[in-house]
Amino acid sequence: MRGLKISKALGSGFSCNGNTVAYLCGSNGPLNGYGLDKKQLSKIPIQARPGPSISSSYSSSLGFTIQSAVLPTAYPYLLFKGITTFGWPTGYWFFHGIIDKLKHLIGSKSSQAMVLLAMGHDKSDGKIILDKETNKIIFSPPHDPLLPQKVKAFQKITRKLGGILFMSRFRSASVHLLGGCNASSDSSDGVCDPNGQVFDPEVPGLVHQGLYVCDASLIPCSVGVNPCLTIAAAAEHVCKDLVNNVLKYKTKTCTNSVSKVVDQNPPIETHDTLKSSETSYVSVKETLRGYIGGMPCTATLRMKINLQNSNDFDDWNYSIMRKSLLTLKGKVGGYVVFRAIEKDKLHVIDGEVKMFEVNYRTPYTQYMHYRLLLAAASGSRYVLEGKKIMNPYLFAIFSRKETTTLYVTFKRVSGNFAEDHHVGLNLKGKLKVSMIQLLKTLLSLEGNGKGRFLHLFLLHLLRTYILQIPQGIHKEYTPTDSYNNSYPISTFHELETGDGCIISCRRWNCGHSRLKFNEEKHPVLLLNGHSTESFCLPTEPNDLIRTLLTEGHEIWLLQPRLHPLNPSNNFTIEDLGRYDIPAVISKICEFHGPSMKVHVVAHCVGGLAIHIAVMGGHVSPTRIASLCCTNSSMFFKLSTLATVKMWLPLVSISMALLGKNKTLTLLDTSKASLRHRLLMYIARWIPRYERCTCNECEVFSGIFGNTFWHQNLTPTMHHWLNKQSTTKLPMAAFPHLRKICKSGFIVDSKGNNSYLIHPERMAVSTLYISGGRSLLVTPETTFLANKYVKLHQPGFRHERVVVDGFGHSDLLIGEESCKEVFPYIVSHIRLCEEGKDIVMINKEKKDGKEALDWAADPYRVASFSTWSSMSKLRLLGC
């Protein structure tokens, strides 16, 4: 059932060694077939005691042997005299068992009794199989041609000794089970070869190395006598071959091994050390149900968690104040029912669990990791990986959901467990434990460490959700200048915008890389989000600038008036699209001529600004070669927490606290006014999904909300971002940004819809990218934008991508961004360079109705507000 290929003869050729069992009682003869109780044992001398289990034997000329046996006193011999047996001769046999038991209880002398066992030769054609539906053993006994003669022999003995004979009502009973894994010359007739090695039926003549059968199931027929010595002889024969194979294997694998030096003074194990090495464990049963890839799945698991003995856990106060608690590890068994993939159960053949694990990148968050290797009867192997995430978000409001929800991935693998060679199947989903099942799990804990396990479990919940104490050792990064030395050289340009503001930009020339390409490629303009650098990342080996340079593009990075280098105390997001972006595009045209087109890659606020520039008529779409936006578009849909913050008067309060200086200094080492310090203090207390030990990160995420998942960033990136890059936060544009957020799409500084009414200006190929694990901006932002441009500009190629596992800015600054996100951007730009940004329109589909079809965005459940947004798309374009 776990995928091992075995001969179809498994379970066939079963023999009962011709056994038939009977019970003779009520005899007046001195059978002496009862065992002795504790009182009798001390009074009766050894010569007068009953013999061993088999006390006498009689061989018949008909081909079978009958033996007598003694039953121990503790054995419930009354079972032989009941409704499942029949008595001979007929008469009062049905009540004999009750009467005999009453005599025994009142101390009266009981009648004599003994067990009779017949053995001989049956046809060895029995079968034993497992019914997978009921999970029960089905046994078909072998045919016994001598059974009538055995019954007659039992009756003859009964007549001579007197008494009543009891026998099984349904079939003969057996105590000598043989066969089922019969030895044979090939796999068609048996399961094992003559040396006991199990056949591999897929390759004729080969066996499963290291897998042997060496007990009675190897013997292919009945032997007619007590099989003990026969079984021992067969086992000894198998062991000789087994030992020879082991020696050959060790000779091959250990030829290059280095012999170990024996310690002349081994440590002496005292009573204390032996006591401390005792294993403390707890056994946990857990049943999870849910959907993986939209298909129902149930996992029934049994975990054995090892608890390390430590006196530290005995002190509650000390345990609370520790910097870190131990991760509990254990093995997992059980099975998974996933009928959509395999009709039979998927058995766990190797599983591990790590409870209360802490990632040093997220010291406030705890994880429970499950990793199971599953085997199916078909031979396929699967890996199920799951993770429970416990975050101190809004204290313990979500603790119930987080401790009972397992986020899983299900993959088909080939090869061994460690290598994980995935072969096609990769599903994701959620499995949950119900509250009733959770209570059952806690009540059914087993093992000598139940109390300690519950203590640790409650302690971790207290530290995570209530006290919010960071756990683990947070690795601090010591900054160096080594990463700056290898970064491509750029030139710095100052620009004066149409309203007289001084901004700047940086230009990277692809240099010798352009010689590799036949034609000159369009330059790429990069637009950052609010105050944060997302493209020029000196700490990362592969940021987007390096990636595009290798593609042969010239890079321009705009540093507008919301950049920390050029902070302004009076500006709006509209100013970026009206003045800053046209200024940098004009500068690019000075270098390459007025006919040069520009690829634009924008993030967050940069994406809002480029849409304001294009749809407001400040930049002609003929100047844009392609447009790519990450977590941004002409729409701007926020998460629930961010939406609540925007509807509260937090922005108004922040503006009042800032006073005339609208630029907030984030560095701890910088001097700040009392107003600014008060604002930063308030920001640290605003709820956010992930907390951080870095003060600058706490302030920034308190104002905006989390903009990235910490586990996606390297420690060097996190340090550089908070300590060197984002040192100032210009907040003058927050009132306008709040209007955009509350509207859900770009509006002017007065809150009027001045841009979405001009869809004809979006005549450009687009790519919208969202993070699948949304933090700040939801995937609905790109979903609505993609539908909007497909409806109003069907002649251009429009694409949308949602990348699982990423939040907001970690789409561009994440450790795996170069593998998971950048290929989409590069491919989009490459297709536009090849002239594949135009789409041929079918006349029958000119109305673009298909663009409004709710093709079920898989990353968001449809709500009333979403349907309303979709219904407004046509109105916004009128």
XYZ file of C-alpha atoms in Angstrom, residues 174-837:
664
model
C -5.313 -22.963 13.583
C -2.303 -22.240 15.742
C 0.308 -23.006 13.052
C -0.020 -20.405 10.305
C 2.275 -20.998 7.315
C 2.817 -19.380 3.924
C 1.579 -16.144 2.407
C 5.070 -15.028 1.318
C 5.922 -18.345 -0.282
C 9.401 -19.165 -1.531
C 9.538 -19.940 -5.238
C 11.789 -19.915 -8.265
C 10.106 -16.829 -9.785
C 7.705 -14.036 -8.844
C 4.720 -15.530 -10.666
C 4.373 -18.369 -8.121
C 5.830 -16.842 -4.982
C 6.907 -13.707 -3.153
C 10.494 -14.672 -2.230
C 13.376 -16.538 -3.789
C 14.761 -19.676 -2.063
C 17.052 -17.443 0.007
C 14.165 -15.408 1.396
C 14.812 -12.235 -0.637
C 11.655 -10.493 -1.876
C 11.144 -10.480 -5.642
C 10.854 -7.251 -7.635
C 8.114 -8.227 -10.118
C 8.865 -5.338 -12.480
C 12.300 -6.780 -13.316
C 12.272 -10.589 -13.716
C 14.972 -12.317 -11.735
C 15.780 -9.308 -9.537
C 15.008 -8.825 -5.870
C 14.595 -5.872 -3.481
C 18.053 -5.527 -1.988
C 18.147 -5.860 1.772
C 14.512 -7.013 2.154
C 14.098 -10.568 3.501
C 11.373 -12.841 4.843
C 12.638 -15.362 7.393
C 9.656 -16.669 9.326
C 6.814 -19.182 8.840
C 5.258 -17.170 5.981
C 8.167 -18.320 3.785
C 7.142 -22.022 4.000
C 4.897 -22.809 0.995
C 2.958 -25.790 2.373
C 1.854 -27.568 5.530
C 4.463 -29.766 7.236
C 2.104 -32.062 9.156
C 3.854 -31.731 12.522
C 4.667 -28.939 14.940
C 6.528 -26.497 12.645
C 8.768 -24.826 15.234
C 11.999 -26.549 14.168
C 11.105 -26.247 10.479
C 10.629 -22.493 10.860
C 13.920 -22.191 12.757
C 15.746 -24.153 10.035
C 14.284 -21.935 7.287
C 15.225 -18.775 9.225
C 18.779 -20.015 9.730
C 19.077 -20.779 6.016
C 17.917 -17.253 5.145
C 20.249 -15.655 7.691
C 23.296 -17.285 6.142
C 22.577 -15.600 2.811
C 21.634 -12.353 4.576
C 24.959 -12.217 6.450
C 26.932 -12.929 3.257
C 25.144 -10.109 1.427
C 25.725 -7.681 4.295
C 29.444 -8.497 4.311
C 29.658 -7.946 0.543
C 27.814 -4.623 0.870
C 30.078 -3.415 3.668
C 33.158 -4.456 1.675
C 32.042 -2.254 -1.236
C 30.970 0.785 0.755
C 33.632 0.801 3.446
C 36.858 0.309 1.455
C 37.709 3.997 1.828
C 36.472 4.428 5.349
C 38.865 5.570 8.044
C 38.981 3.455 11.161
C 37.997 5.289 14.301
C 40.352 5.545 17.242
C 38.908 4.081 20.406
C 38.887 6.470 23.333
C 41.091 4.979 26.036
C 39.268 6.953 28.723
C 35.567 6.809 27.897
C 33.305 9.033 29.975
C 31.737 7.373 32.976
C 27.974 7.642 32.989
C 26.814 8.533 36.474
C 23.282 8.245 37.787
C 22.698 11.946 37.096
C 23.828 11.764 33.469
C 21.707 8.695 32.844
C 18.727 10.441 34.384
C 19.215 13.560 32.236
C 19.450 11.462 29.071
C 16.030 9.921 29.606
C 13.755 10.688 26.676
C 10.653 12.711 27.384
C 8.042 12.618 24.642
C 4.420 13.235 23.846
C 2.282 11.568 21.207
C -0.172 13.836 19.393
C -3.016 12.785 17.112
C -4.256 15.364 14.612
C -6.850 15.219 11.849
C -6.886 18.023 9.288
C -9.450 18.560 6.546
C -9.580 21.052 3.725
C -8.894 21.594 0.054
C -5.692 21.366 -1.962
C -5.906 22.724 -5.471
C -9.671 22.999 -4.972
C -9.961 19.255 -4.235
C -10.953 17.766 -0.846
C -8.182 16.263 1.240
C -7.956 14.750 4.737
C -4.766 14.112 6.696
C -4.785 11.833 9.720
C -1.456 12.213 11.472
C 0.198 10.862 14.581
C 3.210 12.812 15.827
C 5.778 11.794 18.403
C 7.351 14.976 19.770
C 10.615 14.678 21.659
C 10.938 17.069 24.595
C 14.446 17.939 25.703
C 14.831 17.713 29.449
C 15.801 21.064 30.865
C 15.371 22.513 34.312
C 14.936 25.909 32.653
C 11.341 25.082 31.803
C 10.507 24.423 35.421
C 10.790 28.135 36.190
C 7.837 29.907 34.559
C 9.207 33.417 34.998
C 12.620 32.462 33.667
C 11.074 30.772 30.651
C 9.095 33.892 29.804
C 12.174 36.123 29.899
C 14.424 33.813 27.866
C 15.532 35.196 24.508
C 14.511 31.969 22.787
C 12.673 28.759 23.548
C 13.561 25.397 22.104
C 12.020 24.223 18.852
C 10.155 20.958 19.397
C 10.925 18.344 16.770
C 9.387 14.983 16.130
C 8.489 12.260 13.678
C 5.160 11.987 11.895
C 3.210 8.929 10.774
C -0.292 8.342 9.496
C -1.925 8.737 6.133
C -3.510 11.257 3.749
C -6.730 10.696 1.811
C -6.629 12.605 -1.478
C -9.028 10.790 -3.801
C -8.585 13.253 -6.654
C -4.931 12.190 -6.956
C -4.876 8.599 -5.642
C -7.909 6.417 -4.923
C -6.103 4.655 -2.063
C -4.624 6.160 1.068
C -1.278 7.930 0.811
C 0.792 6.593 3.690
C 3.438 8.655 5.452
C 6.691 6.709 5.121
C 8.914 9.529 6.330
C 7.649 12.610 8.119
C 8.955 15.283 10.413
C 7.448 18.193 12.297
C 9.037 21.267 13.842
C 6.873 23.159 16.291
C 7.435 26.715 17.516
C 10.231 27.364 15.032
C 11.561 30.926 14.752
C 13.145 32.540 11.711
C 15.719 35.143 12.711
C 14.310 37.426 9.982
C 10.911 37.388 11.718
C 11.659 37.117 15.465
C 8.089 37.960 16.496
C 6.566 35.219 14.345
C 6.515 31.499 15.095
C 6.045 28.661 12.655
C 5.005 25.031 12.724
C 6.510 23.142 9.792
C 5.273 19.788 8.534
C 7.116 17.775 5.907
C 5.708 14.409 4.834
C 6.901 11.904 2.260
C 3.839 10.023 1.032
C 3.726 6.721 -0.831
C 0.830 5.410 -2.881
C -0.076 1.843 -3.826
C 0.550 2.842 -7.459
C 4.225 3.401 -6.648
C 4.071 7.198 -6.908
C 5.711 9.360 -4.266
C 4.481 12.737 -3.069
C 5.725 15.413 -0.703
C 3.289 17.409 1.406
C 4.792 20.458 3.070
C 2.751 22.545 5.456
C 3.236 25.612 7.583
C 1.249 27.215 10.384
C 2.082 30.901 10.871
C 1.505 32.560 14.250
C 1.768 36.349 14.149
C 1.145 38.843 16.999
C -1.266 40.789 14.793
C -3.922 42.601 16.886
C -2.858 40.480 19.865
C -4.697 37.132 19.970
C -7.668 37.877 17.691
C -6.414 35.524 14.971
C -4.715 32.987 17.245
C -7.460 30.394 16.813
C -7.319 30.594 13.044
C -3.530 30.592 12.873
C -2.993 27.643 15.208
C -5.553 25.496 13.355
C -4.785 26.397 9.717
C -2.033 24.616 7.800
C -0.941 26.185 4.495
C 0.257 23.302 2.351
C 1.920 22.514 -0.951
C 1.499 19.090 -2.528
C 4.052 17.877 -5.061
C 4.765 14.674 -6.922
C 8.403 13.685 -6.623
C 10.809 11.137 -7.985
C 14.024 9.975 -6.415
C 14.692 10.168 -2.715
C 13.152 12.391 -0.074
C 16.159 14.671 0.320
C 16.587 15.575 -3.344
C 12.964 16.503 -4.127
C 12.928 15.964 -7.885
C 9.535 17.479 -8.700
C 7.746 15.975 -11.668
C 4.845 18.114 -12.750
C 2.287 18.211 -9.935
C 2.422 21.259 -7.656
C -0.768 22.132 -5.791
C -1.466 24.560 -2.966
C -4.223 24.769 -0.420
C -5.247 24.861 3.228
C -6.028 22.149 5.761
C -7.763 22.988 9.029
C -8.358 21.414 12.407
C -11.837 21.939 13.821
C -12.205 23.137 17.396
C -13.818 19.836 18.408
C -10.948 17.944 16.846
C -8.453 20.243 18.549
C -10.019 19.490 21.946
C -9.886 15.774 21.156
C -6.224 16.154 20.260
C -5.391 17.812 23.564
C -7.388 15.251 25.552
C -5.807 12.304 23.743
C -2.187 13.290 24.387
C -0.038 10.315 25.336
C 3.455 9.917 26.710
C 5.441 10.920 29.765
C 5.786 14.546 28.652
C 2.135 15.632 28.425
C 2.424 18.199 31.197
C 5.622 19.707 29.832
C 4.219 19.842 26.296
C 1.099 21.721 27.422
C 3.299 24.032 29.491
C 5.471 24.856 26.469
C 2.486 25.204 24.148
C 0.775 27.758 26.397
C 4.084 29.522 27.042
C 4.726 30.024 23.332
C 1.194 31.356 22.791
C 1.630 33.770 25.693
C 4.963 35.074 24.403
C 3.753 35.351 20.814
C 0.308 36.888 21.133
C 0.145 38.641 24.504
C 3.648 39.618 25.643
C 4.975 39.900 22.052
C 8.553 39.114 23.019
C 10.919 38.613 20.059
C 12.393 35.136 20.044
C 15.555 33.711 18.601
C 18.756 35.601 17.976
C 18.246 38.426 15.474
C 21.359 38.581 13.310
C 22.667 42.107 13.087
C 24.444 43.067 9.892
C 27.716 44.970 10.095
C 27.808 47.342 7.121
C 30.783 47.419 4.799
C 31.562 49.267 1.623
C 32.489 46.135 -0.326
C 29.109 45.877 -2.055
C 29.375 49.453 -3.374
C 32.673 48.775 -5.124
C 31.204 46.279 -7.597
C 28.059 48.193 -8.512
C 27.850 49.537 -12.098
C 28.932 53.151 -12.489
C 26.225 55.710 -13.166
C 26.104 59.401 -14.047
C 24.107 61.904 -12.019
C 21.868 64.515 -13.679
C 19.993 67.411 -12.102
C 16.691 68.383 -13.672
C 14.483 71.431 -13.358
C 10.794 70.685 -13.717
C 8.138 72.874 -15.304
C 7.145 74.295 -11.924
C 10.745 75.190 -11.035
C 11.453 72.268 -8.679
C 14.948 70.723 -8.760
C 14.945 66.933 -8.976
C 17.542 64.430 -10.175
C 18.055 61.185 -12.045
C 20.780 58.575 -12.510
C 21.785 57.050 -15.821
C 23.474 53.696 -16.423
C 24.947 53.106 -19.851
C 25.011 49.455 -20.855
C 28.459 50.038 -22.375
C 30.066 47.000 -23.946
C 26.915 44.945 -23.407
C 25.291 46.778 -26.313
C 27.873 45.403 -28.738
C 26.363 41.942 -28.236
C 23.078 43.094 -29.791
C 22.472 44.002 -33.431
C 20.150 46.935 -32.785
C 20.064 49.703 -30.237
C 17.411 48.992 -27.652
C 15.036 51.457 -26.068
C 16.119 52.867 -22.700
C 14.255 51.886 -19.539
C 12.893 54.443 -17.066
C 12.496 53.215 -13.474
C 10.025 54.892 -11.106
C 10.249 54.087 -7.410
C 7.494 53.917 -4.838
C 7.069 56.370 -1.998
C 10.495 57.283 -0.523
C 11.888 53.749 -0.872
C 14.537 52.543 -3.298
C 13.417 49.403 -5.129
C 15.727 49.209 -8.158
C 19.269 50.276 -7.255
C 20.211 47.731 -4.575
C 23.967 47.626 -3.892
C 23.633 44.748 -1.413
C 21.964 42.362 -3.863
C 23.895 40.496 -6.575
C 20.984 40.632 -9.041
C 18.752 43.696 -8.811
C 16.589 44.894 -11.692
C 19.173 47.442 -12.895
C 21.870 44.775 -13.290
C 19.348 42.468 -14.964
C 18.290 45.061 -17.553
C 21.888 46.113 -18.203
C 22.735 42.547 -19.191
C 19.815 42.738 -21.632
C 21.503 45.680 -23.338
C 19.250 48.494 -22.122
C 20.270 51.929 -20.953
C 18.763 52.625 -17.511
C 17.357 55.878 -16.157
C 16.314 56.069 -12.499
C 14.167 59.037 -11.522
C 14.677 60.640 -8.106
C 11.599 62.907 -7.872
C 10.488 65.337 -5.220
C 9.347 62.560 -2.875
C 12.807 60.955 -2.933
C 14.856 61.369 0.315
C 17.520 63.238 -1.715
C 15.031 65.835 -3.017
C 12.351 66.117 -0.328
C 9.708 68.766 -0.811
C 7.367 70.235 1.784
C 4.573 71.027 -0.646
C 3.690 68.603 -3.430
C 1.114 66.031 -4.533
C 1.246 62.755 -6.443
C -0.225 64.741 -9.331
C 2.954 66.880 -9.433
C 5.021 63.762 -10.125
C 2.966 62.910 -13.200
C 2.574 66.492 -14.398
C 6.145 67.764 -13.945
C 8.736 65.197 -12.789
C 8.100 62.359 -15.272
C 7.843 64.668 -18.341
C 11.125 66.303 -17.259
C 13.069 63.024 -17.168
C 11.556 61.816 -20.467
C 12.611 65.095 -22.094
C 16.134 64.519 -20.727
C 16.201 61.037 -22.294
C 15.119 62.543 -25.618
C 18.043 64.993 -25.423
C 20.386 61.986 -25.510
C 18.567 59.871 -28.118
C 16.390 62.226 -30.161
C 12.689 63.085 -30.015
C 11.600 59.852 -31.700
C 13.064 57.588 -29.019
C 10.549 55.540 -27.034
C 11.015 54.569 -23.392
C 10.119 51.416 -21.493
C 8.686 52.341 -18.099
C 8.864 50.116 -15.014
C 7.059 51.657 -12.034
C 6.269 50.564 -8.503
C 3.461 51.684 -6.167
C 3.263 55.507 -6.158
C 5.488 55.541 -9.226
C 2.804 53.532 -11.003
C 0.124 56.035 -9.963
C 2.303 58.881 -11.234
C 2.958 57.367 -14.681
C -0.767 56.725 -15.163
C -1.502 60.329 -14.162
C 1.159 61.467 -16.659
C -0.203 59.400 -19.546
C -3.955 59.624 -18.884
C -3.651 63.296 -17.977
C -2.049 64.056 -21.337
C 1.289 65.179 -19.830
C 3.199 62.372 -21.585
C 2.139 61.092 -24.976
C 1.633 57.301 -25.186
C 3.672 57.408 -28.397
C 6.716 58.084 -26.212
C 6.100 54.906 -24.190
C 7.429 51.631 -25.632
C 5.853 49.540 -22.870
C 4.545 49.960 -19.344
C 5.116 47.579 -16.437
C 3.712 48.284 -12.956
C 4.171 46.314 -9.763
C 1.354 46.558 -7.206
C 0.063 49.676 -8.879
C -2.078 50.895 -11.760
C -4.733 53.491 -12.423
C -6.614 51.626 -9.679
C -5.365 51.387 -6.093
C -7.115 48.842 -3.875
C -5.772 48.481 -0.336
C -5.878 45.737 2.258
C -8.441 45.920 5.067
C -6.056 47.380 7.654
C -4.694 49.997 5.236
C -8.228 50.964 4.222
C -9.281 51.437 7.857
C -6.228 53.607 8.483
C -7.064 55.791 5.482
C -10.654 56.331 6.638
C -9.517 57.284 10.130
C -8.201 60.836 10.604
C -4.608 59.594 11.005
C -3.309 61.576 8.013
C -4.827 64.823 9.334
C -3.329 64.195 12.769
C 0.047 63.412 11.204
C 0.033 66.601 9.161
C -0.800 68.631 12.265
C 2.015 67.000 14.240
C 4.554 67.530 11.439
C 3.908 71.258 11.298
C 5.760 73.162 8.596
C 8.447 70.523 8.131
C 6.643 67.724 6.296
C 9.746 65.516 6.044
C 10.061 62.951 8.837
C 13.565 61.827 9.775
C 13.549 58.082 10.406
C 17.066 57.356 11.685
C 17.373 56.823 15.439
C 20.689 58.658 15.443
C 19.234 61.776 13.834
C 17.956 64.700 15.854
C 14.241 65.216 15.551
C 11.833 67.757 16.935
C 9.412 66.911 19.711
C 6.547 66.836 17.201
C 8.372 64.357 14.977
C 9.382 62.162 17.919
C 5.751 62.051 19.078
C 4.616 61.005 15.583
C 7.226 58.231 15.462
C 6.165 57.037 18.904
C 2.526 56.848 17.782
C 3.543 55.034 14.579
C 5.290 52.285 16.556
C 2.013 51.479 18.341
C -0.150 51.269 15.217
C -1.020 47.607 14.457
C 0.752 45.924 11.555
C 0.914 42.315 10.426
C 4.630 41.788 11.031
C 6.709 43.435 13.720
C 10.443 44.056 13.583
C 13.271 44.694 16.035
C 14.550 47.579 13.881
C 13.122 50.918 15.070
C 13.251 52.563 11.628
C 11.370 49.629 10.113
C 8.780 49.812 12.901
C 8.117 53.522 12.258
C 7.899 53.100 8.481
C 5.539 50.110 8.704
C 3.460 51.910 11.329
C 2.837 54.773 8.899
C 2.345 52.772 5.690
C 1.728 49.258 6.952
C 4.110 46.402 6.158
C 5.498 46.855 2.657
C 7.364 43.540 2.497
C 7.502 40.127 4.101
C 10.647 40.030 6.223
C 11.406 36.434 5.357
C 11.759 37.458 1.694
C 14.581 39.948 2.418
C 18.218 39.203 3.155
C 19.666 40.689 6.370
C 21.981 42.911 4.302
C 19.052 44.233 2.280
C 17.003 44.911 5.407
C 19.859 46.786 7.098
C 20.717 48.864 4.027
C 17.071 49.714 3.384
C 16.404 51.014 6.907
C 19.785 52.399 7.915
C 21.131 53.873 4.674
C 18.446 54.167 1.996
C 15.135 55.211 3.568
C 16.457 57.821 5.988
C 13.795 60.476 5.331
C 10.090 60.264 4.657
C 8.545 63.237 2.759
C 4.884 63.194 3.811
C 3.521 66.291 2.041
C 1.714 64.146 -0.552
C -0.178 62.085 2.037
C -3.446 64.089 1.816
C -3.599 63.491 -1.949
C -2.566 59.854 -1.519
C -5.382 59.424 0.988
C -7.922 60.686 -1.566
C -6.644 58.185 -4.124
C -6.816 55.353 -1.592
C -10.351 56.220 -0.515
C -11.513 56.522 -4.141
C -9.793 53.296 -5.224
C -8.395 54.911 -8.416
C -6.319 57.910 -9.436
C -7.926 61.303 -8.850
C -6.571 64.818 -8.947
C -5.503 66.728 -5.831
C -9.103 67.893 -5.331
C -10.471 64.363 -5.472
C -12.023 64.665 -8.953
C -11.982 61.866 -11.510
C -9.907 63.627 -14.161
C -7.995 60.629 -15.551
C -10.041 57.445 -15.960
C -12.355 59.339 -18.309
C -9.541 59.266 -20.904
C -8.982 55.570 -21.710
C -8.020 56.510 -25.304
C -4.693 57.771 -23.949
C -3.694 54.305 -22.668
C -2.615 53.155 -26.123
C 0.360 51.214 -24.823
C 1.248 47.588 -24.085
C 0.986 46.857 -20.339
C 2.095 44.334 -17.756
C 0.651 44.493 -14.239
C 2.254 42.430 -11.463
C 0.837 41.791 -7.981
C 2.053 39.891 -4.976
C -0.061 36.838 -4.195
C 0.407 37.239 -0.443
C -0.862 40.789 -0.264
C 0.161 43.160 2.503
C -0.628 46.717 1.453
C -2.073 46.739 -2.076
C -4.333 43.843 -3.051
C -4.250 41.923 -6.384
C -7.579 43.537 -7.246
C -5.517 46.602 -8.209
C -3.941 44.852 -11.190
C -7.029 42.779 -11.934
C -9.218 45.836 -12.550
C -6.440 47.592 -14.475
C -5.945 44.626 -16.772
C -9.691 44.457 -17.462
C -9.790 48.227 -18.055
C -7.026 48.312 -20.682
C -8.297 45.138 -22.379
C -11.719 46.741 -22.689
C -10.592 50.120 -24.001
C -7.340 49.242 -25.796
C -7.841 45.730 -27.218
C -5.315 46.372 -29.997
C -2.344 46.165 -27.596
C -0.974 43.223 -25.677
C -1.957 43.349 -22.017
C -0.809 40.894 -19.370
C -1.265 40.397 -15.659
C 0.794 38.234 -13.278
C 0.287 37.402 -9.605
C 3.430 36.018 -7.939
C 2.761 33.797 -4.949
C 4.668 34.344 -1.728
C 5.403 38.051 -2.293
C 3.785 41.080 -0.680
C 4.449 44.621 -1.880
C 7.965 46.007 -2.393
C 9.564 42.572 -1.909
C 8.494 41.929 -5.502
C 11.545 44.007 -6.442
C 13.836 43.851 -3.400
C 13.243 40.231 -2.353
C 15.996 37.639 -2.250
C 14.239 35.519 -4.900
C 12.937 38.417 -7.035
C 15.527 37.779 -9.742
C 14.093 34.264 -10.214
C 10.395 34.791 -9.559
C 9.588 38.348 -10.769
C 12.251 39.806 -13.057
C 11.754 37.205 -15.840
C 8.208 38.535 -16.375
C 9.462 42.115 -16.713
C 12.324 41.143 -19.032
C 10.044 39.013 -21.184
C 7.489 41.813 -21.475
C 10.125 44.328 -22.556
C 11.716 41.820 -24.934
C 8.412 41.117 -26.688
C 7.786 44.835 -27.126
C 11.297 45.269 -28.542
C 10.450 42.557 -31.068
C 7.310 44.444 -32.123
C 4.909 41.958 -30.499
C 3.008 44.573 -28.521
